[in-house]
Short mmCIF file of C-alpha atoms and ligand atoms in Angstrom, two decimals:
data_model
loop_
_atom_site.label_atom_id
_atom_site.label_comp_id
_atom_site.label_asym_id
_atom_site.label_seq_id
_atom_site.Cartn_x
_atom_site.Cartn_y
_atom_site.Cartn_z
CA UNK A 14 24.61 -176.03 52.65
CA UNK A 15 26.40 -177.97 49.87
CA UNK A 16 27.57 -181.40 49.45
CA UNK A 17 29.50 -183.38 46.69
CA UNK A 18 27.37 -186.10 44.95
CA UNK A 19 29.21 -189.17 46.03
CA UNK A 20 31.47 -187.76 48.92
CA UNK A 21 29.86 -186.90 52.21
CA UNK A 22 31.49 -183.67 53.62
CA UNK A 23 30.42 -183.93 57.27
CA UNK A 24 33.89 -183.13 58.19
CA UNK A 25 33.94 -179.99 56.23
CA UNK A 26 30.66 -178.62 57.23
CA UNK A 27 30.66 -174.93 57.37
CA UNK A 28 27.53 -174.46 59.56
CA UNK A 29 26.82 -175.15 63.11
CA UNK A 30 23.64 -177.02 64.01
CA UNK A 31 21.40 -174.32 64.91
CA UNK A 32 17.67 -174.15 65.90
CA UNK A 33 16.96 -173.24 62.16
CA UNK A 34 18.98 -176.13 60.66
CA UNK A 35 17.15 -178.42 62.98
CA UNK A 36 13.81 -177.12 61.69
CA UNK A 37 14.95 -178.00 58.10
CA UNK A 38 16.02 -181.17 58.89
CA UNK A 39 12.90 -182.11 60.91
CA UNK A 40 10.90 -182.54 57.60
CA UNK A 41 8.23 -179.94 58.54
CA UNK A 42 5.93 -179.24 55.69
CA UNK A 43 6.21 -176.45 53.10
CA UNK A 44 3.79 -174.26 54.61
CA UNK A 45 5.68 -174.33 58.05
CA UNK A 46 9.35 -173.72 56.91
CA UNK A 47 8.24 -171.33 54.00
CA UNK A 48 5.37 -169.40 54.99
CA UNK A 49 4.94 -167.71 51.81
CA UNK A 50 5.83 -168.46 48.10
CA UNK A 51 7.42 -165.08 47.75
CA UNK A 52 10.24 -164.45 50.21
CA UNK A 53 12.43 -161.77 51.80
CA UNK A 54 15.30 -164.44 52.15
CA UNK A 55 16.03 -163.39 55.73
CA UNK A 56 17.44 -166.90 56.68
CA UNK A 57 20.30 -168.53 54.99
CA UNK A 58 19.59 -172.17 53.92
CA UNK A 59 21.27 -174.74 55.99
CA UNK A 60 20.70 -178.10 54.56
CA UNK A 61 23.17 -179.82 52.33
CA UNK A 62 22.85 -179.93 48.55
CA UNK A 63 25.48 -181.49 45.86
CA UNK A 64 27.64 -179.63 43.88
CA UNK A 65 25.71 -180.32 40.81
CA UNK A 66 22.43 -178.97 42.14
CA UNK A 67 24.45 -176.00 43.51
CA UNK A 68 25.51 -175.29 39.99
CA UNK A 69 22.54 -176.09 37.94
CA UNK A 70 19.97 -174.53 40.30
CA UNK A 71 21.99 -171.24 40.15
CA UNK A 72 22.09 -171.52 36.19
CA UNK A 73 18.36 -171.74 36.31
CA UNK A 74 18.00 -168.50 38.38
CA UNK A 75 20.63 -166.96 36.12
CA UNK A 76 18.43 -167.43 33.10
CA UNK A 77 15.79 -165.68 34.40
CA UNK A 78 17.86 -162.88 35.79
CA UNK A 79 19.42 -162.25 32.41
CA UNK A 80 16.08 -162.12 30.85
CA UNK A 81 15.25 -159.32 33.25
CA UNK A 82 18.51 -157.62 32.72
CA UNK A 83 17.90 -157.61 29.00
CA UNK A 84 14.29 -156.43 29.15
CA UNK A 85 15.39 -153.46 31.54
CA UNK A 86 18.26 -152.50 29.35
CA UNK A 87 15.57 -152.36 26.15
CA UNK A 88 13.35 -150.15 28.54
CA UNK A 89 10.39 -152.53 28.64
CA UNK A 90 7.73 -151.53 31.00
CA UNK A 91 6.99 -153.49 34.00
CA UNK A 92 3.81 -155.25 32.46
CA UNK A 93 5.71 -156.34 29.50
CA UNK A 94 8.65 -157.76 31.65
CA UNK A 95 6.06 -159.56 33.63
CA UNK A 96 4.57 -161.07 30.48
CA UNK A 97 8.08 -162.26 29.12
CA UNK A 98 8.98 -163.47 32.49
CA UNK A 99 5.88 -165.73 33.27
CA UNK A 100 6.86 -168.65 31.03
CA UNK A 101 10.35 -168.65 32.16
CA UNK A 102 9.47 -168.54 35.91
CA UNK A 103 7.11 -171.49 35.21
CA UNK A 104 9.97 -173.49 33.64
CA UNK A 105 12.76 -172.62 35.70
CA UNK A 106 11.72 -171.30 39.04
CA UNK A 107 8.30 -172.42 39.48
CA UNK A 108 6.43 -171.37 42.88
CA UNK A 109 3.20 -172.93 42.93
CA UNK A 110 0.30 -171.52 45.20
CA UNK A 111 -0.35 -174.03 48.14
CA UNK A 112 -3.47 -175.24 47.02
CA UNK A 113 -2.27 -176.43 43.61
CA UNK A 114 0.41 -179.14 44.23
CA UNK A 115 1.12 -181.44 47.02
CA UNK A 116 3.10 -180.36 50.24
CA UNK A 117 6.23 -182.15 49.22
CA UNK A 118 6.61 -180.52 45.69
CA UNK A 119 5.80 -177.19 46.95
CA UNK A 120 8.60 -177.56 49.72
CA UNK A 121 10.96 -178.58 46.93
CA UNK A 122 10.13 -175.54 44.77
CA UNK A 123 10.75 -173.24 47.70
CA UNK A 124 13.65 -174.88 48.69
CA UNK A 125 15.09 -174.51 45.34
CA UNK A 126 14.36 -170.90 45.32
CA UNK A 127 15.65 -170.15 48.64
CA UNK A 128 18.86 -172.06 47.98
CA UNK A 129 19.63 -170.52 44.45
CA UNK A 130 18.91 -167.00 45.67
CA UNK A 131 21.63 -167.38 48.34
CA UNK A 132 24.10 -169.25 45.71
CA UNK A 133 23.71 -166.15 43.45
CA UNK A 134 24.50 -163.91 46.42
CA UNK A 135 27.83 -165.67 46.64
CA UNK A 136 28.51 -165.19 42.75
CA UNK A 137 27.35 -161.49 42.68
CA UNK A 138 28.55 -160.08 45.80
CA UNK A 139 32.29 -159.65 44.50
CA UNK A 140 31.95 -155.99 43.07
CA UNK A 141 29.95 -152.87 43.33
CA UNK A 142 28.70 -153.39 39.84
CA UNK A 143 27.72 -156.94 40.04
CA UNK A 144 26.02 -156.16 43.47
CA UNK A 145 23.97 -153.24 41.98
CA UNK A 146 22.94 -155.47 39.02
CA UNK A 147 21.90 -158.30 41.29
CA UNK A 148 19.93 -156.17 43.59
CA UNK A 149 18.22 -154.51 40.54
CA UNK A 150 17.07 -157.62 38.84
CA UNK A 151 16.10 -159.50 41.96
CA UNK A 152 13.92 -156.57 43.25
CA UNK A 153 12.23 -156.89 39.82
CA UNK A 154 11.83 -160.61 40.26
CA UNK A 155 10.43 -159.88 43.72
CA UNK A 156 7.94 -157.39 42.34
CA UNK A 157 6.83 -159.81 39.56
CA UNK A 158 6.42 -162.48 42.16
CA UNK A 159 4.51 -160.45 44.39
CA UNK A 160 2.05 -159.30 41.71
CA UNK A 161 1.56 -162.81 40.94
CA UNK A 162 0.27 -163.61 44.20
CA UNK A 163 -3.50 -163.60 44.92
CA UNK A 164 -4.75 -160.84 47.38
CA UNK A 165 -5.08 -163.57 50.05
CA UNK A 166 -1.38 -164.71 49.56
CA UNK A 167 -0.17 -161.16 49.71
CA UNK A 168 -1.74 -160.50 52.96
CA UNK A 169 -0.06 -163.67 54.22
CA UNK A 170 3.18 -162.51 53.03
CA UNK A 171 2.89 -159.35 55.05
CA UNK A 172 1.78 -161.18 58.01
CA UNK A 173 4.91 -163.38 57.68
CA UNK A 174 7.03 -160.56 57.69
CA UNK A 175 4.99 -158.11 60.04
CA UNK A 176 8.06 -158.01 62.54
CA UNK A 177 10.16 -156.69 59.47
CA UNK A 178 7.76 -154.28 58.13
CA UNK A 179 6.82 -151.25 60.42
CA UNK A 180 3.28 -150.68 58.85
CA UNK A 181 -0.11 -150.23 60.12
CA UNK A 182 -3.14 -150.00 58.11
CA UNK A 183 -5.40 -147.19 59.56
CA UNK A 184 -9.14 -147.79 60.33
CA UNK A 185 -11.85 -146.45 58.39
CA UNK A 186 -12.52 -144.02 61.16
CA UNK A 187 -9.12 -142.43 60.81
CA UNK A 188 -9.52 -142.61 57.05
CA UNK A 189 -12.76 -140.59 57.18
CA UNK A 190 -11.25 -138.27 59.52
CA UNK A 191 -8.62 -136.89 57.27
CA UNK A 192 -10.45 -137.85 54.09
CA UNK A 193 -9.83 -134.32 52.41
CA UNK A 194 -6.21 -134.19 53.16
CA UNK A 195 -5.78 -137.83 51.81
CA UNK A 196 -7.51 -137.05 48.76
CA UNK A 197 -5.50 -133.83 48.00
CA UNK A 198 -2.16 -135.77 48.50
CA UNK A 199 -2.71 -139.09 46.92
CA UNK A 200 -5.54 -138.75 44.60
CA UNK A 201 -3.53 -138.40 41.66
CA UNK A 202 -1.34 -141.38 42.62
CA UNK A 203 -4.29 -143.70 43.20
CA UNK A 204 -5.78 -142.30 39.92
CA UNK A 205 -2.56 -143.24 37.94
CA UNK A 206 -2.52 -146.91 39.68
CA UNK A 207 -6.09 -147.38 38.69
CA UNK A 208 -5.62 -146.28 35.08
CA UNK A 209 -2.36 -148.35 34.68
CA UNK A 210 -4.42 -151.44 36.13
CA UNK A 211 -7.31 -150.77 33.80
CA UNK A 212 -4.95 -150.46 30.68
CA UNK A 213 -3.26 -153.83 31.64
CA UNK A 214 -6.25 -155.64 32.17
CA UNK A 215 -8.83 -154.28 29.61
CA UNK A 216 -6.46 -153.01 26.73
CA UNK A 217 -7.55 -149.60 27.00
CA UNK A 218 -7.29 -146.78 29.58
CA UNK A 219 -10.50 -145.12 30.63
CA UNK A 220 -11.04 -141.73 32.43
CA UNK A 221 -11.51 -141.65 36.06
CA UNK A 222 -13.66 -138.70 37.23
CA UNK A 223 -13.28 -136.95 40.64
CA UNK A 224 -16.42 -138.48 42.06
CA UNK A 225 -15.21 -141.92 40.95
CA UNK A 226 -11.95 -141.44 42.54
CA UNK A 227 -13.63 -140.28 45.78
CA UNK A 228 -16.04 -143.06 45.90
CA UNK A 229 -13.00 -145.54 45.18
CA UNK A 230 -10.83 -143.95 48.26
CA UNK A 231 -13.78 -143.92 50.39
CA UNK A 232 -14.97 -147.57 49.82
CA UNK A 233 -12.03 -149.36 48.65
CA UNK A 234 -8.71 -147.89 49.10
CA UNK A 235 -6.76 -148.90 52.29
CA UNK A 236 -3.76 -146.62 53.90
CA UNK A 237 -0.72 -147.66 55.33
CA UNK A 238 0.75 -145.65 58.19
CA UNK A 239 4.72 -145.80 58.68
CA UNK A 240 7.37 -143.52 60.05
CA UNK A 241 8.04 -140.91 57.42
CA UNK A 242 11.77 -141.73 57.45
CA UNK A 243 10.93 -144.92 55.80
CA UNK A 244 9.86 -143.44 52.36
CA UNK A 245 11.71 -140.47 51.56
CA UNK A 246 11.58 -141.13 47.92
CA UNK A 247 7.73 -141.04 48.02
CA UNK A 248 7.80 -137.82 50.23
CA UNK A 249 10.11 -136.17 47.71
CA UNK A 250 7.96 -137.05 44.75
CA UNK A 251 4.81 -135.86 46.89
CA UNK A 252 2.91 -139.14 46.39
CA UNK A 253 1.93 -139.58 50.15
CA UNK A 254 0.43 -137.50 53.02
CA UNK A 255 2.87 -136.84 55.88
CA UNK A 256 1.26 -135.81 59.06
CA UNK A 257 2.75 -135.81 62.51
CA UNK A 258 5.89 -137.91 61.92
CA UNK A 259 3.92 -140.37 59.83
CA UNK A 260 3.57 -141.08 56.10
CA UNK A 261 0.26 -142.06 54.97
CA UNK A 262 0.75 -144.42 51.76
CA UNK A 263 -2.05 -145.73 49.70
CA UNK A 264 -2.10 -149.52 49.53
CA UNK A 265 -1.79 -149.17 45.55
CA UNK A 266 1.74 -148.24 46.40
CA UNK A 267 2.49 -151.23 48.76
CA UNK A 268 4.50 -153.09 46.09
CA UNK A 269 6.86 -150.11 45.80
CA UNK A 270 7.32 -149.96 49.88
CA UNK A 271 8.00 -153.69 49.89
CA UNK A 272 10.34 -153.53 46.83
CA UNK A 273 12.19 -150.65 48.71
CA UNK A 274 12.51 -152.65 51.68
CA UNK A 275 13.61 -155.84 49.76
CA UNK A 276 16.47 -154.02 47.85
CA UNK A 277 17.72 -152.18 50.85
CA UNK A 278 17.93 -155.55 52.88
CA UNK A 279 19.55 -157.30 49.94
CA UNK A 280 22.15 -154.39 49.47
CA UNK A 281 23.28 -154.68 52.98
CA UNK A 282 23.21 -158.53 52.98
CA UNK A 283 25.44 -158.57 49.74
CA UNK A 284 27.85 -156.36 51.52
CA UNK A 285 28.06 -158.59 54.39
CA UNK A 286 28.45 -161.52 52.07
CA UNK A 287 31.25 -160.06 50.37
CA UNK A 288 33.10 -159.41 53.57
CA UNK A 289 32.77 -163.11 54.64
CA UNK A 290 33.98 -164.21 50.96
CA UNK A 291 37.53 -164.63 51.97
CA UNK A 292 36.74 -167.49 54.34
CA UNK A 293 34.68 -169.01 51.70
CA UNK A 294 37.37 -168.94 49.01
CA UNK A 295 39.48 -171.37 51.15
CA UNK A 296 36.86 -173.88 49.64
CA UNK A 297 38.41 -175.30 46.51
CA UNK A 298 35.29 -177.02 45.49
CA UNK A 299 33.10 -173.77 45.21
CA UNK A 300 35.54 -171.40 43.85
CA UNK A 301 35.56 -172.50 40.06
CA UNK A 302 31.79 -173.17 40.21
CA UNK A 303 31.32 -169.58 41.39
CA UNK A 304 33.92 -168.18 38.95
CA UNK A 305 32.05 -169.99 36.15
CA UNK A 306 28.52 -168.59 37.16
CA UNK A 307 29.77 -165.15 37.37
CA UNK A 308 31.40 -165.60 33.83
CA UNK A 309 28.05 -166.86 32.59
CA UNK A 310 26.04 -163.84 33.83
CA UNK A 311 25.98 -162.59 30.12
CA UNK A 312 25.32 -165.90 28.59
CA UNK A 313 23.67 -169.09 29.60
CA UNK A 314 24.49 -172.00 27.45
CA UNK A 315 22.97 -172.94 24.34
CA UNK A 316 21.94 -176.42 23.99
CA UNK A 317 22.75 -177.36 20.44
CA UNK A 318 21.74 -181.05 21.06
CA UNK A 319 18.19 -179.86 21.68
CA UNK A 320 17.55 -178.99 17.75
CA UNK A 321 15.08 -181.25 16.12
CA UNK A 322 17.12 -182.61 13.13
CA UNK A 323 13.98 -182.81 11.12
CA UNK A 324 13.78 -178.97 11.28
CA UNK A 325 17.21 -178.89 9.85
CA UNK A 326 16.63 -181.01 6.95
CA UNK A 327 16.58 -178.04 4.23
CA UNK A 328 20.30 -177.08 5.33
CA UNK A 329 22.79 -178.01 2.85
CA UNK A 330 25.74 -176.42 0.94
CA UNK A 331 23.83 -174.55 -1.43
CA UNK A 332 20.69 -173.38 0.76
CA UNK A 333 22.86 -171.72 3.23
CA UNK A 334 23.83 -169.06 0.51
CA UNK A 335 20.21 -168.37 -0.30
CA UNK A 336 18.33 -165.48 1.41
CA UNK A 337 15.71 -167.92 2.66
CA UNK A 338 18.18 -169.11 5.08
CA UNK A 339 20.63 -166.39 5.62
CA UNK A 340 17.72 -163.90 6.43
CA UNK A 341 17.75 -165.75 9.73
CA UNK A 342 21.27 -165.38 10.57
CA UNK A 343 22.36 -162.88 13.23
CA UNK A 344 24.86 -160.13 12.12
CA UNK A 345 28.20 -161.93 13.07
CA UNK A 346 27.32 -165.03 11.04
CA UNK A 347 26.09 -162.77 8.15
CA UNK A 348 29.22 -160.57 8.23
CA UNK A 349 31.24 -163.77 8.11
CA UNK A 350 29.60 -165.41 5.26
CA UNK A 351 29.64 -162.21 2.91
CA UNK A 352 33.21 -161.95 3.78
CA UNK A 353 33.78 -165.48 2.75
CA UNK A 354 31.74 -165.22 -0.29
CA UNK A 355 33.32 -161.92 -1.43
CA UNK A 356 36.95 -162.84 -0.56
CA UNK A 357 36.83 -166.56 -1.36
CA UNK A 358 38.75 -166.84 1.90
CA UNK A 359 38.28 -166.60 5.84
CA UNK A 360 41.16 -166.57 8.30
CA UNK A 361 41.21 -169.12 11.14
CA UNK A 362 39.22 -167.32 13.69
CA UNK A 363 36.55 -166.71 11.04
CA UNK A 364 36.52 -170.08 9.98
CA UNK A 365 36.07 -171.46 13.57
CA UNK A 366 33.37 -168.96 14.30
CA UNK A 367 31.51 -169.58 11.00
CA UNK A 368 32.06 -173.19 10.74
CA UNK A 369 30.98 -173.95 14.27
CA UNK A 370 27.72 -171.80 13.68
CA UNK A 371 27.01 -173.69 10.60
CA UNK A 372 27.49 -176.85 12.15
CA UNK A 373 25.01 -175.72 14.96
CA UNK A 374 22.23 -174.73 12.40
CA UNK A 375 22.39 -178.33 11.19
CA UNK A 376 25.11 -178.50 8.25
CA UNK A 377 26.46 -181.95 8.11
CA UNK A 378 30.28 -182.35 7.65
CA UNK A 379 29.82 -183.58 4.10
CA UNK A 380 27.82 -180.67 3.15
CA UNK A 381 30.12 -178.23 5.03
CA UNK A 382 33.22 -179.71 2.99
CA UNK A 383 31.29 -179.25 -0.23
CA UNK A 384 30.49 -175.54 0.96
CA UNK A 385 33.91 -174.64 2.10
CA UNK A 386 35.49 -176.23 -0.95
CA UNK A 387 33.45 -174.39 -3.26
CA UNK A 388 33.90 -171.00 -1.69
CA UNK A 389 37.72 -171.36 -1.39
CA UNK A 390 38.21 -172.52 -4.91
CA UNK A 391 35.47 -170.35 -6.81
CA UNK A 392 35.72 -167.52 -9.31
CA UNK A 393 39.20 -165.75 -9.93
CA UNK A 394 40.99 -167.35 -6.68
CA UNK A 395 44.10 -169.48 -7.50
CA UNK A 396 43.37 -172.17 -4.90
CA UNK A 397 43.01 -175.61 -6.59
CA UNK A 398 40.86 -178.49 -4.84
CA UNK A 399 44.17 -180.38 -4.03
CA UNK A 400 45.45 -177.20 -2.06
CA UNK A 401 42.01 -177.08 -0.25
CA UNK A 402 42.22 -180.79 0.60
CA UNK A 403 45.64 -180.37 1.84
CA UNK A 404 45.46 -177.19 3.98
CA UNK A 405 41.76 -176.86 5.04
CA UNK A 406 39.80 -180.23 4.83
CA UNK A 407 41.34 -181.21 8.25
CA UNK A 408 40.37 -178.08 9.76
CA UNK A 409 36.71 -178.54 8.83
CA UNK A 410 36.59 -182.25 9.96
CA UNK A 411 38.09 -181.12 13.10
CA UNK A 412 35.43 -178.98 13.99
CA UNK A 413 32.97 -181.84 13.47
CA UNK A 414 35.12 -184.00 16.04
CA UNK A 415 36.49 -186.31 13.37
CA UNK A 416 40.34 -185.58 13.63
CA UNK A 417 42.71 -184.88 16.22
CA UNK A 418 41.42 -185.22 19.68
CA UNK A 419 37.78 -185.87 18.44
CA UNK A 420 36.13 -183.23 20.43
CA UNK A 421 32.68 -182.41 19.42
CA UNK A 422 33.05 -178.74 19.39
CA UNK A 423 30.06 -176.51 20.20
CA UNK A 424 29.10 -173.51 18.41
CA UNK A 425 30.63 -170.17 20.05
CA UNK A 426 28.23 -168.32 22.44
CA UNK A 427 28.27 -164.48 22.26
CA UNK A 428 30.42 -164.26 25.39
CA UNK A 429 33.15 -166.53 23.81
CA UNK A 430 32.96 -164.57 20.64
CA UNK A 431 33.19 -161.35 22.68
CA UNK A 432 36.26 -162.81 24.65
CA UNK A 433 38.30 -163.41 21.55
CA UNK A 434 40.83 -160.97 20.25
CA UNK A 435 39.31 -158.39 17.90
CA UNK A 436 39.62 -158.94 14.37
CA UNK A 437 42.63 -157.52 12.74
CA UNK A 438 43.22 -156.43 9.02
CA UNK A 439 41.66 -158.92 6.57
CA UNK A 440 39.71 -160.71 9.51
CA UNK A 441 35.95 -160.91 9.89
CA UNK A 442 35.33 -162.71 13.31
CA UNK A 443 34.08 -161.09 16.22
CA UNK A 444 30.61 -159.34 17.07
CA UNK A 445 29.78 -156.74 14.56
CA UNK A 446 28.07 -154.55 17.01
CA UNK A 447 31.39 -154.24 18.91
CA UNK A 448 33.93 -154.49 16.15
CA UNK A 449 32.46 -152.63 13.12
CA UNK A 450 32.58 -148.81 12.80
CA UNK A 451 29.45 -147.03 13.45
CA UNK A 452 28.65 -146.02 9.78
CA UNK A 453 29.30 -149.56 8.59
CA UNK A 454 27.06 -150.82 11.46
CA UNK A 455 24.30 -148.45 10.44
CA UNK A 456 24.55 -149.63 6.83
CA UNK A 457 24.41 -153.32 7.85
CA UNK A 458 21.32 -152.35 9.75
CA UNK A 459 19.74 -150.90 6.82
CA UNK A 460 20.41 -154.06 4.75
CA UNK A 461 18.59 -155.84 7.40
CA UNK A 462 15.50 -153.65 6.87
CA UNK A 463 16.10 -151.24 9.93
CA UNK A 464 15.50 -147.68 8.42
CA UNK A 465 13.81 -145.78 11.24
CA UNK A 466 16.44 -143.24 12.68
CA UNK A 467 15.04 -143.63 16.10
CA UNK A 468 15.61 -147.52 15.88
CA UNK A 469 18.96 -147.03 14.62
CA UNK A 470 19.87 -144.55 17.38
CA UNK A 471 18.94 -146.88 20.24
CA UNK A 472 20.74 -149.61 18.83
CA UNK A 473 23.73 -147.37 18.56
CA UNK A 474 23.24 -146.26 22.10
CA UNK A 475 23.40 -149.92 23.17
CA UNK A 476 26.84 -150.34 21.38
CA UNK A 477 27.94 -147.36 22.81
CA UNK A 478 27.22 -148.61 26.33
CA UNK A 479 28.88 -151.78 25.36
CA UNK A 480 25.58 -153.79 25.51
CA UNK A 481 26.13 -155.65 22.15
CA UNK A 482 23.99 -158.77 22.99
CA UNK A 483 21.16 -156.13 23.95
CA UNK A 484 21.76 -154.30 20.66
CA UNK A 485 21.37 -157.70 18.93
CA UNK A 486 18.40 -158.58 20.65
CA UNK A 487 16.82 -155.26 19.90
CA UNK A 488 17.72 -155.69 16.32
CA UNK A 489 16.15 -159.24 16.48
CA UNK A 490 12.87 -157.41 17.82
CA UNK A 491 12.78 -154.94 15.20
CA UNK A 492 13.42 -157.19 12.45
CA UNK A 493 10.85 -159.63 13.39
CA UNK A 494 8.13 -157.12 14.75
CA UNK A 495 5.42 -158.75 12.68
CA UNK A 496 5.80 -162.43 13.82
CA UNK A 497 6.47 -161.49 17.28
CA UNK A 498 3.27 -159.41 17.46
CA UNK A 499 1.29 -162.65 16.45
CA UNK A 500 3.37 -165.41 17.93
CA UNK A 501 3.81 -166.35 21.78
CA UNK A 502 6.74 -165.07 23.32
CA UNK A 503 9.69 -167.59 23.11
CA UNK A 504 9.63 -170.01 25.97
CA UNK A 505 13.29 -169.26 26.95
CA UNK A 506 12.72 -165.45 26.83
CA UNK A 507 13.95 -163.20 24.18
CA UNK A 508 17.66 -162.29 25.18
CA UNK A 509 20.06 -163.19 22.67
CA UNK A 510 23.24 -164.86 24.09
CA UNK A 511 24.20 -167.07 21.29
CA UNK A 512 24.24 -166.76 17.53
CA UNK A 513 22.56 -169.93 16.87
CA UNK A 514 19.80 -169.09 19.28
CA UNK A 515 19.16 -166.15 17.07
CA UNK A 516 18.94 -168.42 14.13
CA UNK A 517 16.64 -170.84 15.76
CA UNK A 518 14.25 -168.29 17.22
CA UNK A 519 14.01 -166.58 13.79
CA UNK A 520 13.22 -169.97 12.15
CA UNK A 521 10.73 -170.75 15.02
CA UNK A 522 8.83 -167.57 14.48
CA UNK A 523 8.97 -167.83 10.57
CA UNK A 524 7.23 -171.36 10.80
CA UNK A 525 4.81 -170.17 13.57
CA UNK A 526 3.86 -167.35 11.04
CA UNK A 527 3.48 -169.66 8.22
CA UNK A 528 1.12 -171.94 10.21
CA UNK A 529 -1.09 -168.72 11.30
CA UNK A 530 -1.06 -167.71 7.57
CA UNK A 531 -2.12 -171.31 6.29
FE1 SF4 B 809 26.44 -162.49 16.95
FE2 SF4 B 809 26.10 -162.48 19.79
FE3 SF4 B 809 27.19 -160.33 18.45
FE4 SF4 B 809 24.67 -160.92 18.04
S1 SF4 B 809 25.55 -160.33 19.87
S2 SF4 B 809 26.15 -160.50 16.50
S3 SF4 B 809 24.61 -163.19 17.99
S4 SF4 B 809 27.93 -162.24 18.64
#
């Protein structure tokens, strides 16, 4: 399934040439190989891909799963998660309908989706916790994709997996025979589904009378008949009719059925993958890549080079101490800079963290030297310029790759910050959501403009569940409520996994808001 870019690995191939592999290699069209654009991922991929593709594709899917994880942690309803995910899916995991593109592109999209699902199975099968997380997020992804398909595609999907799904749609005669029972058992479920649909589509929910509901069931609703043991959760919630060993489920609940099937199947497959892992771990090419990917579950790399330098033209030694700029800082950078300004000093880890953050927002090396020199030598401090130049100038230039090994260091992401030792006495580095005592965190939240006790409680709850980046993302949403309501959702999703991402998003929203107001 994988190969290195330059060296062919025929001698190390792990899979036998099965009928399925011959199918993939025969160049059949996308529609023949992948019958539907949403999948139950029943057959593992068997063609070779490069190690670079292996890693890059997995990162693309990881970005989507991280966003889902973050949305769920912030208790977003399904419709909102779907709206947040749409642009992300288009960017990283497009799965176009058959009529929209040529067969080769469709095959490539579906192949990528297929391969990277299985790559991430390898990454997330290792512990119970990771397996649960993966199943939960993949199931949500499945639900979103299914609901994005047209009704015709949904039928095609069910046909493609008919052997897997023990379903039968009842005939109209059967439906009319037991109409009263069906109405009594499932009427409220169908009503709720219709109300949810109407509030998502029209922006308001209307009432549905009993007569309207009966008419809908009679003329439109289909019922799926399946063995009752397949849907214990629906039976215990009294959402379906049970008769003679069969459950009758309204088709408005079919996505729930599919999702249960998908997650049960995936949980079982992940366990099997976990049991096969020891054999895979003999492969010295994959192990580092898999380790790196599982580390990255909480943070996808932030690309500092993608920032337009023109947008950083107002960043200089004096502007970065003004509210107009610091209002866009995440709490970690704010806390560090406040500590520097108050004490005219920052210890090593703090200098690294803040220095790289400032470099990431566009502060040039000359302006950085001006800023640090001023802060270290100002006020009642005893430090002279000479001492600063002797002891700290090298350190600042080093961050910019101008000294020592001349490495162009990147700003730290949240995972790196959280992996460093916690700040000791007199230190201010780290993530304040993890490192500040609750009362101090709350007063910082107040200073950021968050006063509602309920809002503060949810942030503190995230912190006590050790979901620091979720707490930070929530704070971002609370402090940018107005702009987020008018602007489009950020193309790369909302989850904050990097302090510079927080800064960039905040500035983008401000610019968008200014344009709207102009
Ligand atoms: Fe900074 Fe990340 Fe912590 Fe937010 S979650 S304060 S960006 S380290």
